[in-house]
PDB file of C-alpha atoms in Angstrom:
ATOM      1  CA  ILE A 135     -17.503 -17.697  32.097  1.00  0.00           C
ATOM      2  CA  LYS A 136     -19.380 -20.780  33.235  1.00  0.00           C
ATOM      3  CA  GLY A 137     -21.410 -18.781  35.781  1.00  0.00           C
ATOM      4  CA  ALA A 138     -22.401 -16.191  33.194  1.00  0.00           C
ATOM      5  CA  LEU A 139     -23.551 -18.902  30.802  1.00  0.00           C
ATOM      6  CA  ASN A 140     -25.498 -20.690  33.566  1.00  0.00           C
ATOM      7  CA  ASN A 141     -27.558 -17.558  34.180  1.00  0.00           C
ATOM      8  CA  GLY A 142     -29.051 -17.639  30.700  1.00  0.00           C
ATOM      9  CA  PRO A 143     -28.244 -16.112  27.333  1.00  0.00           C
ATOM     10  CA  CYS A 144     -25.058 -14.117  27.654  1.00  0.00           C
ATOM     11  CA  PRO A 145     -23.116 -12.785  24.677  1.00  0.00           C
ATOM     12  CA  ILE A 146     -19.391 -13.157  25.151  1.00  0.00           C
ATOM     13  CA  VAL A 147     -17.066 -11.365  22.768  1.00  0.00           C
ATOM     14  CA  LEU A 148     -13.535 -12.665  22.421  1.00  0.00           C
ATOM     15  CA  SER A 149     -11.260 -10.458  20.440  1.00  0.00           C
ATOM     16  CA  GLY A 150      -7.826 -10.434  18.993  1.00  0.00           C
ATOM     17  CA  ILE A 151      -6.177 -13.814  19.044  1.00  0.00           C
ATOM     18  CA  GLN A 152      -7.122 -17.364  18.187  1.00  0.00           C
ATOM     19  CA  THR A 153      -6.151 -18.655  21.637  1.00  0.00           C
ATOM     20  CA  ALA A 154      -9.042 -16.654  23.143  1.00  0.00           C
ATOM     21  CA  GLU A 155     -11.362 -19.467  22.025  1.00  0.00           C
ATOM     22  CA  LEU A 156      -9.277 -22.168  23.705  1.00  0.00           C
ATOM     23  CA  PRO A 157     -11.384 -22.461  26.899  1.00  0.00           C
ATOM     24  CA  PHE A 158     -14.454 -23.159  24.763  1.00  0.00           C
ATOM     25  CA  LYS A 159     -12.622 -25.775  22.710  1.00  0.00           C
ATOM     26  CA  VAL A 160     -11.148 -27.774  25.588  1.00  0.00           C
ATOM     27  CA  ASN A 161     -13.812 -27.496  28.299  1.00  0.00           C
ATOM     28  CA  THR A 162     -16.762 -29.814  27.740  1.00  0.00           C
ATOM     29  CA  GLN A 163     -19.001 -27.905  30.161  1.00  0.00           C
ATOM     30  CA  LEU A 164     -18.425 -24.629  28.333  1.00  0.00           C
ATOM     31  CA  GLN A 165     -19.039 -26.347  24.991  1.00  0.00           C
ATOM     32  CA  GLN A 166     -22.411 -27.597  26.243  1.00  0.00           C
ATOM     33  CA  ARG A 167     -23.454 -24.131  27.386  1.00  0.00           C
ATOM     34  CA  ALA A 168     -22.265 -22.053  24.433  1.00  0.00           C
ATOM     35  CA  ILE A 169     -23.401 -21.769  20.844  1.00  0.00           C
ATOM     36  CA  PRO A 170     -20.749 -22.091  18.131  1.00  0.00           C
ATOM     37  CA  SER A 171     -18.588 -19.024  17.705  1.00  0.00           C
ATOM     38  CA  ILE A 172     -19.043 -16.502  14.948  1.00  0.00           C
ATOM     39  CA  VAL A 173     -15.785 -15.260  13.523  1.00  0.00           C
ATOM     40  CA  LEU A 174     -15.757 -11.668  12.332  1.00  0.00           C
ATOM     41  CA  SER A 175     -12.904 -11.112   9.930  1.00  0.00           C
ATOM     42  CA  ARG A 176     -11.093  -7.827   9.504  1.00  0.00           C
ATOM     43  CA  PHE A 177     -12.432  -5.442   6.885  1.00  0.00           C
ATOM     44  CA  ARG A 178     -10.542  -5.696   3.609  1.00  0.00           C
ATOM     45  CA  GLY A 179      -9.489  -2.667   1.618  1.00  0.00           C
ATOM     46  CA  ASP A 180     -10.281  -4.364  -1.680  1.00  0.00           C
ATOM     47  CA  VAL A 181     -13.903  -5.255  -0.877  1.00  0.00           C
ATOM     48  CA  PRO A 182     -16.306  -2.345  -1.507  1.00  0.00           C
ATOM     49  CA  THR A 183     -18.898  -3.529   1.034  1.00  0.00           C
ATOM     50  CA  ASP A 184     -16.174  -3.838   3.703  1.00  0.00           C
ATOM     51  CA  LEU A 185     -15.066  -0.298   2.931  1.00  0.00           C
ATOM     52  CA  GLU A 186     -18.641   0.926   3.248  1.00  0.00           C
ATOM     53  CA  LEU A 187     -19.066  -0.774   6.629  1.00  0.00           C
ATOM     54  CA  PHE A 188     -15.724   0.583   7.852  1.00  0.00           C
ATOM     55  CA  GLY A 189     -16.699   4.075   6.677  1.00  0.00           C
ATOM     56  CA  ASP A 190     -20.091   3.837   8.385  1.00  0.00           C
ATOM     57  CA  PHE A 191     -18.389   2.753  11.595  1.00  0.00           C
ATOM     58  CA  LEU A 192     -15.923   5.667  11.489  1.00  0.00           C
ATOM     59  CA  VAL A 193     -18.713   8.170  10.936  1.00  0.00           C
ATOM     60  CA  GLU A 194     -20.810   6.838  13.834  1.00  0.00           C
ATOM     61  CA  TYR A 195     -17.809   6.533  16.142  1.00  0.00           C
ATOM     62  CA  LEU A 196     -16.477  10.034  15.487  1.00  0.00           C
ATOM     63  CA  MET A 197     -19.931  11.587  15.708  1.00  0.00           C
ATOM     64  CA  LYS A 198     -20.334   9.967  19.137  1.00  0.00           C
ATOM     65  CA  VAL A 199     -16.883  11.210  20.185  1.00  0.00           C
ATOM     66  CA  ASP A 200     -17.993  14.726  19.283  1.00  0.00           C
ATOM     67  CA  ASP A 201     -21.434  14.321  20.901  1.00  0.00           C
ATOM     68  CA  LEU A 202     -19.788  13.241  24.163  1.00  0.00           C
ATOM     69  CA  GLY A 203     -17.565  16.312  24.086  1.00  0.00           C
ATOM     70  CA  VAL A 204     -14.331  14.316  23.913  1.00  0.00           C
ATOM     71  CA  THR A 205     -13.188  16.502  21.025  1.00  0.00           C
ATOM     72  CA  LYS A 206     -14.535  19.542  19.264  1.00  0.00           C
ATOM     73  CA  ASN A 207     -13.685  18.333  15.767  1.00  0.00           C
ATOM     74  CA  GLY A 208     -13.640  14.527  15.555  1.00  0.00           C
ATOM     75  CA  CYS A 209     -15.832  14.547  12.469  1.00  0.00           C
ATOM     76  CA  GLU A 210     -13.270  16.668  10.638  1.00  0.00           C
ATOM     77  CA  LEU A 211     -11.153  13.499  10.552  1.00  0.00           C
ATOM     78  CA  LEU A 212     -13.604  12.166   7.983  1.00  0.00           C
ATOM     79  CA  GLU A 213     -12.111  14.426   5.316  1.00  0.00           C
ATOM     80  CA  GLY A 214      -9.331  13.699   2.833  1.00  0.00           C
ATOM     81  CA  ASP A 215      -7.149  10.624   3.214  1.00  0.00           C
ATOM     82  CA  VAL A 216      -7.631  10.308   6.974  1.00  0.00           C
ATOM     83  CA  PRO A 217     -10.227   7.470   6.831  1.00  0.00           C
ATOM     84  CA  ALA A 218      -8.004   5.541   4.387  1.00  0.00           C
ATOM     85  CA  CYS A 219      -4.974   6.100   6.640  1.00  0.00           C
ATOM     86  CA  ILE A 220      -6.972   4.842   9.649  1.00  0.00           C
ATOM     87  CA  LEU A 221      -7.961   1.776   7.621  1.00  0.00           C
ATOM     88  CA  GLU A 222      -4.337   1.174   6.648  1.00  0.00           C
ATOM     89  CA  VAL A 223      -2.962   1.487  10.174  1.00  0.00           C
ATOM     90  CA  SER A 224      -5.753  -0.622  11.717  1.00  0.00           C
ATOM     91  CA  ARG A 225      -5.535  -3.185   8.910  1.00  0.00           C
ATOM     92  CA  GLY A 226      -9.329  -3.192   8.901  1.00  0.00           C
ATOM     93  CA  VAL A 227      -9.743  -4.203  12.550  1.00  0.00           C
ATOM     94  CA  LEU A 228     -12.329  -2.004  14.277  1.00  0.00           C
ATOM     95  CA  GLY A 229     -10.732  -2.428  17.697  1.00  0.00           C
ATOM     96  CA  ALA A 230      -7.405  -1.272  16.279  1.00  0.00           C
ATOM     97  CA  ALA A 231      -9.087   1.754  14.674  1.00  0.00           C
ATOM     98  CA  CYS A 232     -10.605   2.621  18.074  1.00  0.00           C
ATOM     99  CA  ARG A 233      -7.195   2.199  19.718  1.00  0.00           C
ATOM    100  CA  LEU A 234      -5.631   4.541  17.171  1.00  0.00           C
ATOM    101  CA  LEU A 235      -8.275   7.185  17.834  1.00  0.00           C
ATOM    102  CA  MET A 236      -7.954   6.720  21.594  1.00  0.00           C
ATOM    103  CA  GLU A 237      -4.189   7.246  21.362  1.00  0.00           C
ATOM    104  CA  ALA A 238      -4.767  10.343  19.227  1.00  0.00           C
ATOM    105  CA  VAL A 239      -7.134  11.756  21.866  1.00  0.00           C
ATOM    106  CA  THR A 240      -4.480  11.016  24.508  1.00  0.00           C
ATOM    107  CA  SER A 241      -1.933  12.982  22.485  1.00  0.00           C
ATOM    108  CA  MET A 242      -4.407  15.849  22.055  1.00  0.00           C
ATOM    109  CA  THR A 243      -5.108  15.925  25.788  1.00  0.00           C
ATOM    110  CA  LEU A 244      -1.436  15.782  26.767  1.00  0.00           C
ATOM    111  CA  HIS A 245      -0.855  18.786  24.525  1.00  0.00           C
ATOM    112  CA  GLY A 246      -3.665  20.721  26.263  1.00  0.00           C
ATOM    113  CA  ARG A 247      -6.007  20.889  23.277  1.00  0.00           C
ATOM    114  CA  ASN A 248      -9.628  19.886  22.666  1.00  0.00           C
ATOM    115  CA  ARG A 249      -9.210  19.588  18.903  1.00  0.00           C
ATOM    116  CA  LEU A 250      -7.483  16.719  17.136  1.00  0.00           C
ATOM    117  CA  ILE A 251      -4.835  17.547  14.566  1.00  0.00           C
ATOM    118  CA  ALA A 252      -3.079  15.343  12.016  1.00  0.00           C
ATOM    119  CA  GLU A 253       0.011  15.187  14.213  1.00  0.00           C
ATOM    120  CA  ASP A 254      -2.057  13.475  16.939  1.00  0.00           C
ATOM    121  CA  LEU A 255      -2.821  10.622  14.548  1.00  0.00           C
ATOM    122  CA  ALA A 256       0.811  10.435  13.471  1.00  0.00           C
ATOM    123  CA  ILE A 257       1.967  10.292  17.107  1.00  0.00           C
ATOM    124  CA  ALA A 258      -0.693   7.689  17.906  1.00  0.00           C
ATOM    125  CA  THR A 259       0.484   5.532  15.009  1.00  0.00           C
ATOM    126  CA  ASP A 260       4.104   5.820  16.149  1.00  0.00           C
ATOM    127  CA  ASN A 261       3.311   5.059  19.786  1.00  0.00           C
ATOM    128  CA  ALA A 262       0.675   2.348  19.537  1.00  0.00           C
ATOM    129  CA  PHE A 263       1.455   0.623  16.251  1.00  0.00           C
ATOM    130  CA  LEU A 264       5.014   1.167  15.012  1.00  0.00           C
ATOM    131  CA  ARG A 265       6.779   0.741  18.351  1.00  0.00           C
ATOM    132  CA  ALA A 266       4.749  -2.388  19.081  1.00  0.00           C
ATOM    133  CA  GLY A 267       5.556  -3.842  15.659  1.00  0.00           C
ATOM    134  CA  LEU A 268       1.889  -3.874  14.644  1.00  0.00           C
ATOM    135  CA  HIS A 269       2.573  -1.812  11.556  1.00  0.00           C
ATOM    136  CA  ASP A 270       5.688  -0.994   9.583  1.00  0.00           C
ATOM    137  CA  ARG A 271       4.962   2.524   8.313  1.00  0.00           C
ATOM    138  CA  ASN A 272       3.062   5.658   9.247  1.00  0.00           C
ATOM    139  CA  PRO A 273       0.712   6.812   6.464  1.00  0.00           C
ATOM    140  CA  PHE A 274      -0.034   9.998   8.406  1.00  0.00           C
ATOM    141  CA  ARG A 275       3.613  10.967   7.892  1.00  0.00           C
ATOM    142  CA  SER A 276       4.489   9.321   4.579  1.00  0.00           C
ATOM    143  CA  GLY A 277       1.156   9.082   2.749  1.00  0.00           C
ATOM    144  CA  LEU A 278      -0.945   6.058   1.913  1.00  0.00           C
ATOM    145  CA  GLY A 279       0.801   2.805   1.142  1.00  0.00           C
ATOM    146  CA  PRO A 280       0.313   0.674  -1.950  1.00  0.00           C
ATOM    147  CA  VAL A 281      -2.289   2.188  -4.220  1.00  0.00           C
ATOM    148  CA  ARG A 282      -5.774   0.925  -3.471  1.00  0.00           C
ATOM    149  CA  ASP A 283      -9.167   1.999  -4.640  1.00  0.00           C
ATOM    150  CA  TYR A 284     -10.614   3.835  -1.646  1.00  0.00           C
ATOM    151  CA  ASP A 285     -13.515   5.328  -3.600  1.00  0.00           C
ATOM    152  CA  ALA A 286     -16.060   3.116  -1.816  1.00  0.00           C
ATOM    153  CA  LEU A 287     -14.740   4.228   1.583  1.00  0.00           C
ATOM    154  CA  GLU A 288     -14.771   7.887   0.592  1.00  0.00           C
ATOM    155  CA  THR A 289     -18.302   7.561  -0.823  1.00  0.00           C
ATOM    156  CA  ALA A 290     -19.568   5.732   2.293  1.00  0.00           C
ATOM    157  CA  VAL A 291     -18.100   8.372   4.596  1.00  0.00           C
ATOM    158  CA  ARG A 292     -19.545  11.191   2.487  1.00  0.00           C
ATOM    159  CA  LEU A 293     -23.029   9.603   2.378  1.00  0.00           C
ATOM    160  CA  ALA A 294     -23.128   8.654   6.051  1.00  0.00           C
ATOM    161  CA  TYR A 295     -21.929  12.063   7.179  1.00  0.00           C
ATOM    162  CA  ALA A 296     -24.098  14.083   4.795  1.00  0.00           C
TER     163      ALA A 296
END
């Protein structure tokens, strides 16, 4: 880290846990070379602007997945309750949403397909989130959890994908 910072401006992204910042808090040399951290909180399901940003991200991500030929139908996941289920499982963390989609693509590939199906997302949730204790239910199997207003997410996805 020190070498990268010595060579000039270098963005360093630390993700996931609070202890990731520890080297910057305890090492005086790193503190002198780095600017203060910017904490990006998870997107919240009750904040319309967060839902819009999450929806925009999903649209861009899935369009890129399709453009790269990873799947033939990634953008079809933008329909119905799927974006809200992805938000629920990921708890609004973009990295977790990407992990869920990556696991779904793994399931699709292992089953010899090039099109994602709902079962891929259900399997991905079971494998990467439930078994690891990161989530306690699978909305792809049992429906969305506590009622929330996902209108802003649905609207953002519809507008961004139009």
